[in-house]
Coordinates of C-alpha atoms in Angstrom, one line a residue:
Chain A
M275 CA 15.7 109.0 72.0
E276 CA 19.0 109.2 73.7
E277 CA 20.0 112.5 75.2
F278 CA 23.3 114.1 74.4
K279 CA 25.2 116.4 76.7
V280 CA 27.4 119.2 75.3
L281 CA 30.3 120.2 77.5
E282 CA 32.0 123.5 76.8
I283 CA 35.7 122.9 77.3
K284 CA 37.5 125.9 75.8
Q285 CA 41.0 124.6 76.7
S286 CA 44.1 124.5 74.6
V287 CA 44.9 121.0 73.2
F288 CA 48.2 121.6 75.1
A289 CA 46.5 122.3 78.4
D290 CA 47.5 119.0 80.1
N291 CA 51.2 119.4 79.0
D292 CA 51.2 123.1 80.0
R293 CA 50.0 122.1 83.5
Q294 CA 52.7 119.4 83.9
A295 CA 55.3 122.0 82.7
D296 CA 54.2 124.6 85.3
E297 CA 54.3 122.0 88.0
M298 CA 57.8 121.0 87.0
R299 CA 59.0 124.6 87.1
R300 CA 57.7 124.9 90.6
E301 CA 59.6 121.7 91.6
L302 CA 62.8 123.0 89.9
K303 CA 62.5 126.3 91.8
K304 CA 62.4 124.4 95.1
K305 CA 65.3 122.2 94.1
K306 CA 67.2 125.2 92.8
V307 CA 67.9 123.6 89.5
F308 CA 67.8 125.8 86.4
L309 CA 66.6 124.0 83.3
L310 CA 67.4 125.4 79.8
N311 CA 65.6 124.1 76.7
L312 CA 67.9 124.5 73.7
M313 CA 66.3 124.2 70.3
S314 CA 67.4 124.5 66.7
S315 CA 67.5 123.0 63.3
P316 CA 69.6 119.9 62.7
G317 CA 73.2 121.0 61.9
S318 CA 73.0 124.4 63.4
G319 CA 75.8 123.6 65.9
K320 CA 73.9 122.8 69.1
T321 CA 76.4 120.2 70.3
T322 CA 79.5 122.4 69.6
T323 CA 77.8 125.4 71.2
L324 CA 77.0 123.2 74.2
S325 CA 80.6 122.1 74.5
R326 CA 81.7 125.7 74.5
T327 CA 79.1 126.6 77.1
I328 CA 80.2 123.8 79.4
E329 CA 83.8 124.9 79.0
A330 CA 82.9 128.4 80.0
L331 CA 80.8 127.5 83.0
R332 CA 82.0 124.1 84.4
D333 CA 84.4 125.6 87.0
E334 CA 81.6 127.6 88.7
M335 CA 78.6 125.3 88.5
K336 CA 77.6 121.6 88.1
I337 CA 76.1 121.0 84.6
G338 CA 73.9 118.2 83.5
V339 CA 72.9 117.6 79.9
M340 CA 70.0 115.7 78.4
E341 CA 70.6 114.9 74.7
A342 CA 67.3 114.2 72.9
D343 CA 67.5 112.5 69.6
I344 CA 65.3 110.2 67.6
D345 CA 68.2 107.6 67.7
S346 CA 71.9 107.2 68.4
D347 CA 74.2 108.5 71.2
V348 CA 76.9 110.4 69.2
D349 CA 76.1 113.8 70.7
A350 CA 76.1 112.4 74.3
R351 CA 79.5 110.8 73.9
E352 CA 80.8 114.1 72.4
I353 CA 79.4 116.2 75.3
E354 CA 80.7 113.8 78.0
K355 CA 84.3 114.6 77.0
F356 CA 83.7 118.2 78.3
G357 CA 83.0 117.1 81.8
A358 CA 79.3 117.4 82.1
K359 CA 77.0 114.8 83.4
V360 CA 75.1 113.4 80.3
I361 CA 72.2 111.2 79.5
Q362 CA 70.8 110.3 76.1
L363 CA 67.0 110.4 75.6
H364 CA 65.6 108.6 72.6
T365 CA 62.3 109.9 71.5
G366 CA 61.5 106.8 69.5
G367 CA 60.5 108.7 66.4
M368 CA 58.8 111.6 68.1
C369 CA 59.9 115.0 66.8
H370 CA 59.9 116.8 70.1
L371 CA 60.0 116.4 73.9
D372 CA 57.0 117.2 76.1
A373 CA 56.9 117.9 79.8
E374 CA 56.5 114.3 80.8
M375 CA 59.4 113.1 78.7
T376 CA 61.5 115.9 80.2
R377 CA 60.6 114.9 83.7
Q378 CA 61.7 111.3 83.0
G379 CA 64.9 112.7 81.6
L380 CA 65.6 114.8 84.7
E381 CA 64.9 111.8 86.9
G382 CA 67.4 109.8 84.8
L383 CA 70.0 112.5 85.0
D384 CA 69.6 112.8 88.8
T385 CA 69.7 116.5 89.4
Q386 CA 70.4 116.5 93.1
D387 CA 73.8 118.1 92.7
V388 CA 73.1 119.9 89.4
D389 CA 72.9 123.7 89.1
L390 CA 72.3 124.0 85.4
A391 CA 70.4 121.3 83.4
I392 CA 70.4 121.7 79.7
L393 CA 67.9 119.9 77.4
E394 CA 69.2 119.6 73.9
N395 CA 65.9 119.2 72.2
V396 CA 65.3 117.4 68.9
G397 CA 66.6 119.3 65.9
N398 CA 63.4 120.8 64.5
L399 CA 62.0 124.3 64.3
V400 CA 58.3 123.4 64.5
C401 CA 57.2 120.8 67.1
P402 CA 59.6 121.6 70.0
A403 CA 58.3 125.1 70.0
E404 CA 54.7 123.9 70.6
F405 CA 55.4 121.8 73.7
D406 CA 56.4 123.5 76.9
T407 CA 59.1 121.2 78.4
G408 CA 58.9 122.9 81.9
A409 CA 62.2 124.7 81.2
V410 CA 62.9 128.0 83.0
K411 CA 64.1 129.6 79.8
N412 CA 64.1 128.7 76.1
A413 CA 67.1 129.3 73.9
M414 CA 67.5 128.6 70.2
I415 CA 70.3 128.6 67.7
L416 CA 69.9 129.9 64.2
S417 CA 73.0 129.4 62.0
V418 CA 74.0 131.7 59.2
P419 CA 73.6 129.2 56.4
E420 CA 70.0 128.7 57.3
G421 CA 69.2 132.3 56.3
D422 CA 67.9 135.5 57.8
D423 CA 64.3 134.9 56.9
K424 CA 63.8 132.0 59.3
P425 CA 61.9 134.1 61.9
L426 CA 59.3 134.9 59.2
K427 CA 59.0 131.2 58.2
Y428 CA 59.0 129.6 61.7
P429 CA 57.4 132.4 63.8
L430 CA 56.4 130.3 66.9
I431 CA 59.9 129.1 67.9
F432 CA 61.1 132.8 67.8
Q433 CA 58.1 133.8 69.9
V434 CA 58.8 131.3 72.7
C435 CA 62.6 131.9 72.9
D436 CA 64.1 134.2 75.5
V437 CA 67.4 134.2 73.7
V438 CA 68.4 133.6 70.1
L439 CA 72.1 132.6 69.3
I440 CA 73.1 133.4 65.8
N441 CA 75.8 130.8 65.2
K442 CA 78.5 130.4 62.5
I443 CA 79.1 134.1 62.1
D444 CA 82.6 133.2 60.7
V445 CA 81.0 132.2 57.4
L446 CA 79.0 135.5 57.0
P447 CA 81.1 136.6 54.1
Y448 CA 80.1 133.6 52.1
F449 CA 76.3 133.8 52.5
D450 CA 73.6 136.3 51.7
F451 CA 72.8 136.7 55.4
D452 CA 71.9 140.2 56.5
M453 CA 72.5 140.4 60.3
E454 CA 70.4 143.6 60.7
E455 CA 67.5 142.1 58.7
C456 CA 67.7 139.0 60.8
R457 CA 67.6 141.0 64.0
K458 CA 64.6 143.0 62.7
N459 CA 62.8 139.8 61.7
I460 CA 63.4 138.2 65.2
L461 CA 62.2 141.3 67.0
I462 CA 59.0 141.5 64.9
R463 CA 58.2 138.0 66.3
N464 CA 59.5 138.6 69.8
P465 CA 60.4 142.2 70.9
K466 CA 61.8 140.8 74.1
A467 CA 64.2 138.3 72.6
K468 CA 67.9 138.7 73.4
I469 CA 70.1 138.2 70.3
I470 CA 73.7 137.1 70.6
P471 CA 75.8 136.4 67.5
I472 CA 78.4 133.7 68.2
C473 CA 80.8 131.4 66.5
A474 CA 80.9 128.1 68.5
K475 CA 83.9 127.0 66.5
T476 CA 86.2 129.9 67.3
G477 CA 84.5 130.9 70.6
E478 CA 83.5 134.3 69.5
G479 CA 80.5 135.6 71.4
I480 CA 80.5 132.7 73.8
E481 CA 81.5 134.9 76.7
E482 CA 78.4 137.1 76.3
W483 CA 76.2 134.0 76.1
A484 CA 77.8 132.4 79.2
D485 CA 77.3 135.7 81.1
W486 CA 73.6 135.7 80.2
L487 CA 73.2 132.1 81.3
R488 CA 75.2 132.6 84.5
G489 CA 73.0 135.6 85.4
Q490 CA 69.8 133.5 84.8
V491 CA 71.0 130.6 86.9
K492 CA 72.0 132.9 89.7
E493 CA 68.6 134.7 89.7
W494 CA 66.7 131.4 89.7
K495 CA 68.7 130.0 92.6
S496 CA 68.3 133.1 94.7
Chain B
M1144 CA 54.1 116.6 60.4
H1145 CA 53.6 117.2 64.1
E1146 CA 49.9 116.6 64.1
L1147 CA 50.0 113.1 65.7
G1148 CA 52.0 114.4 68.7
I1149 CA 49.5 117.3 69.1
L1150 CA 46.6 114.9 69.0
N1151 CA 48.3 112.7 71.6
S1152 CA 48.7 115.7 73.8
M1153 CA 45.0 116.7 73.2
I1154 CA 43.8 113.2 74.2
H1155 CA 45.6 113.5 77.6
T1156 CA 44.0 116.9 78.1
I1157 CA 40.5 115.5 77.4
Q1158 CA 41.2 112.4 79.5
N1159 CA 41.6 114.7 82.5
V1160 CA 38.3 116.5 81.7
V1161 CA 36.3 113.3 81.4
N1162 CA 37.8 111.9 84.5
E1163 CA 36.7 115.0 86.5
Q1164 CA 33.2 114.8 85.0
G1165 CA 32.8 111.0 85.3
I1166 CA 32.3 110.5 81.6
T1167 CA 33.2 107.2 80.0
E1168 CA 32.3 107.7 76.3
V1169 CA 32.7 110.7 74.1
D1170 CA 30.5 110.8 70.9
K1171 CA 31.9 113.8 69.3
L1172 CA 34.7 116.3 69.7
V1173 CA 34.6 119.8 68.4
I1174 CA 38.1 121.4 67.8
E1175 CA 39.0 124.9 66.7
I1176 CA 42.2 125.3 64.6
G1177 CA 43.6 128.7 63.9
E1178 CA 44.9 129.5 60.5
L1179 CA 48.1 130.8 62.1
S1180 CA 48.6 127.9 64.5
G1181 CA 50.9 126.0 62.1
I1182 CA 48.6 123.0 62.4
V1183 CA 47.1 121.6 59.2
P1184 CA 43.4 120.6 59.6
H1185 CA 43.7 118.1 56.8
Y1186 CA 46.6 116.2 58.6
I1187 CA 44.6 116.4 61.9
E1188 CA 41.8 114.5 60.2
E1189 CA 44.2 112.1 58.6
C1190 CA 46.0 111.4 61.9
W1191 CA 42.8 111.1 64.0
P1192 CA 42.1 107.4 63.4
A1193 CA 45.7 106.5 64.5
A1194 CA 45.7 108.8 67.5
R1195 CA 42.4 107.6 68.9
Y1196 CA 43.2 103.9 68.3
K1197 CA 42.9 101.9 71.6
T1198 CA 42.0 105.0 73.6
F1199 CA 38.7 105.9 75.3
M1200 CA 37.9 107.9 72.2
E1201 CA 38.2 105.0 69.7
N1202 CA 34.7 105.7 68.4
T1203 CA 34.7 109.4 68.7
E1204 CA 33.9 111.6 65.7
L1205 CA 36.0 114.7 65.2
E1206 CA 34.6 118.0 63.9
L1207 CA 37.0 120.8 63.0
I1208 CA 36.3 124.5 62.8
V1209 CA 38.9 126.7 61.1
I1210 CA 39.4 130.1 62.8
P1211 CA 40.7 132.9 60.4
G1212 CA 44.1 134.2 61.1
M1213 CA 43.3 137.8 61.9
V1214 CA 46.1 140.3 62.6
K1215 CA 46.5 144.1 63.2
C1216 CA 49.3 146.0 61.5
R1217 CA 51.6 147.6 64.1
D1218 CA 52.5 150.4 61.8
C1219 CA 49.2 151.6 60.3
G1220 CA 46.6 149.8 62.4
E1221 CA 44.9 147.9 59.5
V1222 CA 43.1 144.7 60.6
F1223 CA 43.3 141.9 58.0
N1224 CA 43.5 138.2 57.4
A1225 CA 47.2 137.4 57.4
V1226 CA 46.9 134.3 55.3
S1227 CA 45.1 135.8 52.3
A1228 CA 47.4 138.9 52.5
D1229 CA 50.5 136.7 52.4
L1230 CA 51.7 137.9 55.8
S1231 CA 52.1 141.6 54.8
C1232 CA 49.8 144.5 55.4
P1233 CA 47.6 145.2 52.3
K1234 CA 47.5 148.9 53.2
C1235 CA 51.1 149.8 54.0
G1236 CA 53.1 146.6 53.2
S1237 CA 54.5 146.2 56.7
R1238 CA 55.3 142.8 58.1
N1239 CA 55.2 144.0 61.6
M1240 CA 51.9 142.7 63.0
E1241 CA 50.1 141.6 66.1
I1242 CA 48.0 138.4 66.1
L1243 CA 44.4 139.0 67.2
E1244 CA 42.9 135.6 66.5
G1245 CA 43.7 132.2 64.9
N1246 CA 47.0 131.3 66.7
D1247 CA 45.8 128.3 68.7
M1248 CA 44.2 124.9 68.6
I1249 CA 41.4 124.8 71.2
I1250 CA 39.1 122.0 72.4
K1251 CA 35.8 123.8 72.0
E1252 CA 33.4 121.2 73.3
I1253 CA 32.8 117.5 73.7
I1254 CA 29.5 115.8 73.1
C1255 CA 28.6 112.8 75.1
K1256 CA 25.6 110.8 76.2

């Protein structure tokens, strides 16, 4: 009779990815590059928000953007117009980016002279939240038309985000979106989350967001 | 449907373990999936044949154990299963709760020759 050996592993299925992500954060710290992972649903205004963010910060720091999509380069071409260094990452059907894909993206971007690297993750509220990309901070955009109950329906993404931007506040009068209810729902999931209502189209709230990001980059580089 | 990506990540994690231990073949893999992990056990089973295809675990059997999603109400302290209570406290109705168990997917053990 053959003998079987049982090995107790007790590791998360994401252990390997988490290890790579931690290693990358250590390297980014040495290189003084701040990596922001930006997540959201499709159509929440990631690219417009990013354009506004670049406008607000481009005179004080060098910004690099990685646009992750399943296909196409429409977002990358749009972002390039705002004066940031951009590369397009195609995930080839995958619904998220992991630490290894992010590393390849950073290599492709060449971060030598970059202060702030922004990863525009695939538009999805589920999978990107599960995979640590190695980013220093996670941000997400929730737009008003999506509804104030999203933190209850997609708890994980709200748990892993340091900052939540509530976008498209200009259309608040046309939707049954309760801002206070939304704040409450986010804070249930993540009491430490910073919440900033914005309108990327008009620029409202962008200053507060840019201030937060500027502070984070400064702290990381010190 | 994120289960395939999760399984790919898991295979990399196990690859590291077997490399360290000098194991070449895994007979069986025991995984714990929490009810609050957002990962669907049925889809993990469905995706497994595709995920293991042409890897060192091509012949590995998968056993799943579902871990109940237990939470504690932050308002009244009641401990309950969040899934059967439909995410609100059966005692006071609050939705403000702390997860005690069932939030992860863990590789429990691997069985090999």
